[in-house]
PDB file of C-alpha atoms in Angstrom:
ATOM      1  CA  UNK N   1     -20.782   0.873   9.778  1.00 45.00           C
ATOM      2  CA  UNK N   2     -18.709   4.221   9.761  1.00 45.00           C
ATOM      3  CA  UNK N   3     -15.431   2.590  11.279  1.00 46.00           C
ATOM      4  CA  UNK N   4     -13.480   3.949  13.512  1.00 45.00           C
ATOM      5  CA  UNK N   5      -9.381   3.557  12.874  1.00 44.00           C
ATOM      6  CA  UNK N   6      -7.340   2.562  15.901  1.00 44.00           C
ATOM      7  CA  UNK N   7      -4.707   4.393  17.709  1.00 38.00           C
ATOM      8  CA  UNK N   8      -2.140   1.961  16.906  1.00 39.00           C
ATOM      9  CA  UNK N   9      -3.145   2.458  13.101  1.00 43.00           C
ATOM     10  CA  UNK N  10       0.138   4.603  11.331  1.00 41.00           C
ATOM     11  CA  UNK N  11      -2.895   6.561   9.152  1.00 41.00           C
ATOM     12  CA  UNK N  12      -4.376   8.266  12.292  1.00 41.00           C
ATOM     13  CA  UNK N  13      -0.443   9.418  13.496  1.00 43.00           C
ATOM     14  CA  UNK N  14       0.819  10.633  10.344  1.00 45.00           C
ATOM     15  CA  UNK N  15      -2.071  10.715   7.454  1.00 51.00           C
ATOM     16  CA  UNK N  16      -3.774  13.264   6.089  1.00 58.00           C
ATOM     17  CA  UNK N  17      -7.643  13.355   6.710  1.00 67.00           C
ATOM     18  CA  UNK N  18      -8.190  12.670   3.707  1.00 65.00           C
ATOM     19  CA  UNK N  19      -6.100   9.451   4.128  1.00 63.00           C
ATOM     20  CA  UNK N  20      -7.868   8.589   7.202  1.00 68.00           C
ATOM     21  CA  UNK N  21     -11.222   9.180   5.392  1.00 75.00           C
ATOM     22  CA  UNK N  22     -10.429   6.766   2.461  1.00 70.00           C
ATOM     23  CA  UNK N  23      -8.898   4.358   5.169  1.00 70.00           C
ATOM     24  CA  UNK N  24     -12.139   4.036   7.242  1.00 75.00           C
ATOM     25  CA  UNK N  25     -14.083   3.977   3.662  1.00 79.00           C
ATOM     26  CA  UNK N  26     -12.008   0.560   2.847  1.00 72.00           C
ATOM     27  CA  UNK N  27     -12.636  -0.736   6.204  1.00 71.00           C
ATOM     28  CA  UNK N  28     -16.595  -0.074   5.682  1.00 77.00           C
ATOM     29  CA  UNK N  29     -16.541  -1.534   1.847  1.00 77.00           C
ATOM     30  CA  UNK N  30     -14.176  -4.409   3.095  1.00 72.00           C
ATOM     31  CA  UNK N  31     -16.851  -5.574   6.478  1.00 74.00           C
ATOM     32  CA  UNK N  32     -19.514  -5.225   3.676  1.00 77.00           C
ATOM     33  CA  UNK N  33     -18.340  -8.052   1.442  1.00 72.00           C
ATOM     34  CA  UNK N  34     -17.376 -10.387   4.502  1.00 68.00           C
ATOM     35  CA  UNK N  35     -18.944 -12.687   5.713  1.00 64.00           C
ATOM     36  CA  UNK N  36     -16.446 -12.680   8.486  1.00 60.00           C
ATOM     37  CA  UNK N  37     -16.582  -9.178  10.280  1.00 58.00           C
ATOM     38  CA  UNK N  38     -13.648 -10.107  12.278  1.00 65.00           C
ATOM     39  CA  UNK N  39     -10.664 -10.147   9.981  1.00 64.00           C
ATOM     40  CA  UNK N  40     -10.901  -6.845   7.917  1.00 65.00           C
ATOM     41  CA  UNK N  41      -6.922  -7.620   6.481  1.00 72.00           C
ATOM     42  CA  UNK N  42      -7.013  -6.354   3.054  1.00 72.00           C
ATOM     43  CA  UNK N  43      -4.577 -10.000   2.802  1.00 77.00           C
ATOM     44  CA  UNK N  44      -5.722 -12.110   5.427  1.00 80.00           C
ATOM     45  CA  UNK N  45      -4.025 -15.425   5.903  1.00 85.00           C
ATOM     46  CA  UNK N  46      -5.660 -18.359   5.570  1.00 83.00           C
ATOM     47  CA  UNK N  47      -6.369 -18.231   9.633  1.00 84.00           C
ATOM     48  CA  UNK N  48      -7.598 -14.406   9.357  1.00 79.00           C
ATOM     49  CA  UNK N  49      -4.382 -12.947  10.551  1.00 83.00           C
ATOM     50  CA  UNK N  50      -1.974 -10.410   9.107  1.00 85.00           C
ATOM     51  CA  UNK N  51       0.870 -12.021   6.929  1.00 87.00           C
ATOM     52  CA  UNK N  52       4.415 -11.514   8.071  1.00 89.00           C
ATOM     53  CA  UNK N  53       6.697  -9.557   6.517  1.00 88.00           C
ATOM     54  CA  UNK N  54       8.392 -12.516   4.796  1.00 92.00           C
ATOM     55  CA  UNK N  55       5.099 -14.552   4.156  1.00 91.00           C
ATOM     56  CA  UNK N  56       3.751 -11.444   2.585  1.00 89.00           C
ATOM     57  CA  UNK N  57       6.657 -11.111   0.362  1.00 90.00           C
ATOM     58  CA  UNK N  58       6.330 -14.585  -0.963  1.00 92.00           C
ATOM     59  CA  UNK N  59       2.228 -13.924  -1.790  1.00 89.00           C
ATOM     60  CA  UNK N  60       3.049 -11.094  -3.841  1.00 89.00           C
ATOM     61  CA  UNK N  61       5.723 -13.362  -5.470  1.00 91.00           C
ATOM     62  CA  UNK N  62       3.490 -16.027  -6.274  1.00 92.00           C
ATOM     63  CA  UNK N  63       0.613 -13.317  -7.086  1.00 90.00           C
ATOM     64  CA  UNK N  64       3.407 -11.573  -9.603  1.00 90.00           C
ATOM     65  CA  UNK N  65       4.249 -15.288 -11.333  1.00 93.00           C
ATOM     66  CA  UNK N  66       0.553 -16.303 -11.838  1.00 93.00           C
ATOM     67  CA  UNK N  67      -0.525 -13.129 -13.504  1.00 91.00           C
ATOM     68  CA  UNK N  68       2.469 -13.461 -16.069  1.00 92.00           C
ATOM     69  CA  UNK N  69       1.942 -17.139 -16.223  1.00 94.00           C
ATOM     70  CA  UNK N  70      -1.893 -15.669 -17.076  1.00 93.00           C
ATOM     71  CA  UNK N  71      -0.405 -13.539 -19.729  1.00 92.00           C
ATOM     72  CA  UNK N  72      -1.767 -10.469 -17.963  1.00 91.00           C
ATOM     73  CA  UNK N  73       1.257  -9.087 -16.846  1.00 87.00           C
ATOM     74  CA  UNK N  74       4.845  -9.299 -18.470  1.00 90.00           C
ATOM     75  CA  UNK N  75       8.037  -9.907 -17.574  1.00 89.00           C
ATOM     76  CA  UNK N  76       9.401  -6.989 -18.206  1.00 89.00           C
ATOM     77  CA  UNK N  77       6.231  -4.763 -16.053  1.00 87.00           C
ATOM     78  CA  UNK N  78       6.785  -6.509 -13.273  1.00 87.00           C
ATOM     79  CA  UNK N  79       6.720  -3.923  -9.936  1.00 84.00           C
ATOM     80  CA  UNK N  80       6.715  -4.673  -5.981  1.00 85.00           C
ATOM     81  CA  UNK N  81       4.248  -3.694  -3.544  1.00 81.00           C
ATOM     82  CA  UNK N  82       6.256  -0.780  -2.723  1.00 80.00           C
ATOM     83  CA  UNK N  83       6.203   0.238  -5.584  1.00 84.00           C
ATOM     84  CA  UNK N  84       2.953   0.703  -5.521  1.00 82.00           C
ATOM     85  CA  UNK N  85       3.091   2.852  -2.874  1.00 82.00           C
ATOM     86  CA  UNK N  86       5.577   4.501  -4.973  1.00 83.00           C
ATOM     87  CA  UNK N  87       3.055   5.196  -7.461  1.00 83.00           C
ATOM     88  CA  UNK N  88       0.892   6.860  -5.406  1.00 83.00           C
ATOM     89  CA  UNK N  89       3.081   9.177  -3.239  1.00 84.00           C
ATOM     90  CA  UNK N  90       4.274  10.001  -7.822  1.00 84.00           C
ATOM     91  CA  UNK N  91       0.249  10.719  -8.553  1.00 83.00           C
ATOM     92  CA  UNK N  92      -0.659  12.170  -5.308  1.00 83.00           C
ATOM     93  CA  UNK N  93       2.294  15.071  -6.097  1.00 85.00           C
ATOM     94  CA  UNK N  94       1.079  15.613  -9.627  1.00 84.00           C
ATOM     95  CA  UNK N  95      -2.506  15.788  -8.605  1.00 85.00           C
ATOM     96  CA  UNK N  96      -2.196  18.432  -5.792  1.00 87.00           C
ATOM     97  CA  UNK N  97       1.637  20.083  -5.855  1.00 86.00           C
ATOM     98  CA  UNK N  98       2.315  18.504  -2.132  1.00 86.00           C
ATOM     99  CA  UNK N  99       3.539  14.928  -1.408  1.00 84.00           C
ATOM    100  CA  UNK N 100       1.212  12.940   0.891  1.00 84.00           C
ATOM    101  CA  UNK N 101       1.737  12.017   4.624  1.00 81.00           C
ATOM    102  CA  UNK N 102       2.740   8.907   4.560  1.00 80.00           C
ATOM    103  CA  UNK N 103       5.853   9.205   6.665  1.00 78.00           C
ATOM    104  CA  UNK N 104       6.301  10.967  10.157  1.00 81.00           C
ATOM    105  CA  UNK N 105       9.334  12.665   8.332  1.00 84.00           C
ATOM    106  CA  UNK N 106       8.421  14.175   5.148  1.00 83.00           C
ATOM    107  CA  UNK N 107      11.831  13.908   4.340  1.00 86.00           C
ATOM    108  CA  UNK N 108      12.090  10.415   4.232  1.00 84.00           C
ATOM    109  CA  UNK N 109       8.408  10.398   2.053  1.00 82.00           C
ATOM    110  CA  UNK N 110      10.522  12.545  -0.541  1.00 82.00           C
ATOM    111  CA  UNK N 111      13.603  10.895  -0.746  1.00 81.00           C
ATOM    112  CA  UNK N 112      12.869   7.332  -0.975  1.00 81.00           C
ATOM    113  CA  UNK N 113       9.037   7.305  -2.419  1.00 79.00           C
ATOM    114  CA  UNK N 114       8.914  10.668  -5.262  1.00 77.00           C
ATOM    115  CA  UNK N 115      10.044   9.529  -8.964  1.00 74.00           C
ATOM    116  CA  UNK N 116       8.724  12.601  -9.810  1.00 71.00           C
ATOM    117  CA  UNK N 117      12.374  14.064  -9.392  1.00 63.00           C
ATOM    118  CA  UNK N 118      14.972  12.716 -11.756  1.00 59.00           C
ATOM    119  CA  UNK N 119      18.115  11.109  -9.621  1.00 56.00           C
ATOM    120  CA  UNK N 120      21.539  11.102 -11.218  1.00 60.00           C
ATOM    121  CA  UNK N 121      23.599   8.312 -10.846  1.00 60.00           C
ATOM    122  CA  UNK N 122      26.696   7.211 -11.106  1.00 66.00           C
ATOM    123  CA  UNK N 123      28.289   4.795 -13.508  1.00 63.00           C
ATOM    124  CA  UNK N 124      30.740   3.910 -10.269  1.00 58.00           C
TER     125      UNK N 124
END
């Protein structure tokens, strides 16, 4: 298999070699488990395309509600897809001592996703 990651993939521009390797491995696994090798989206639509931003938000909310209804997730433990990115950044920093390369500007990663730090908030 040995997937080549296309030049329009964000991981080739800002990702570390390890991230690119992991992405390539993910694509290889998706290709291996799917009979339809033309669609390698992790979360494809019914017609095998990518979701729009609004469409993905709807999919995510439906999935969260289904998990709560099934008892797999408590209402107070809900999280967003964006929270998963922050979790990864925090875990990566705890394990390696540095932030991963997920943005062109590392300050964005530190400001938005690094949850290792406590940010004082005003009561206003």
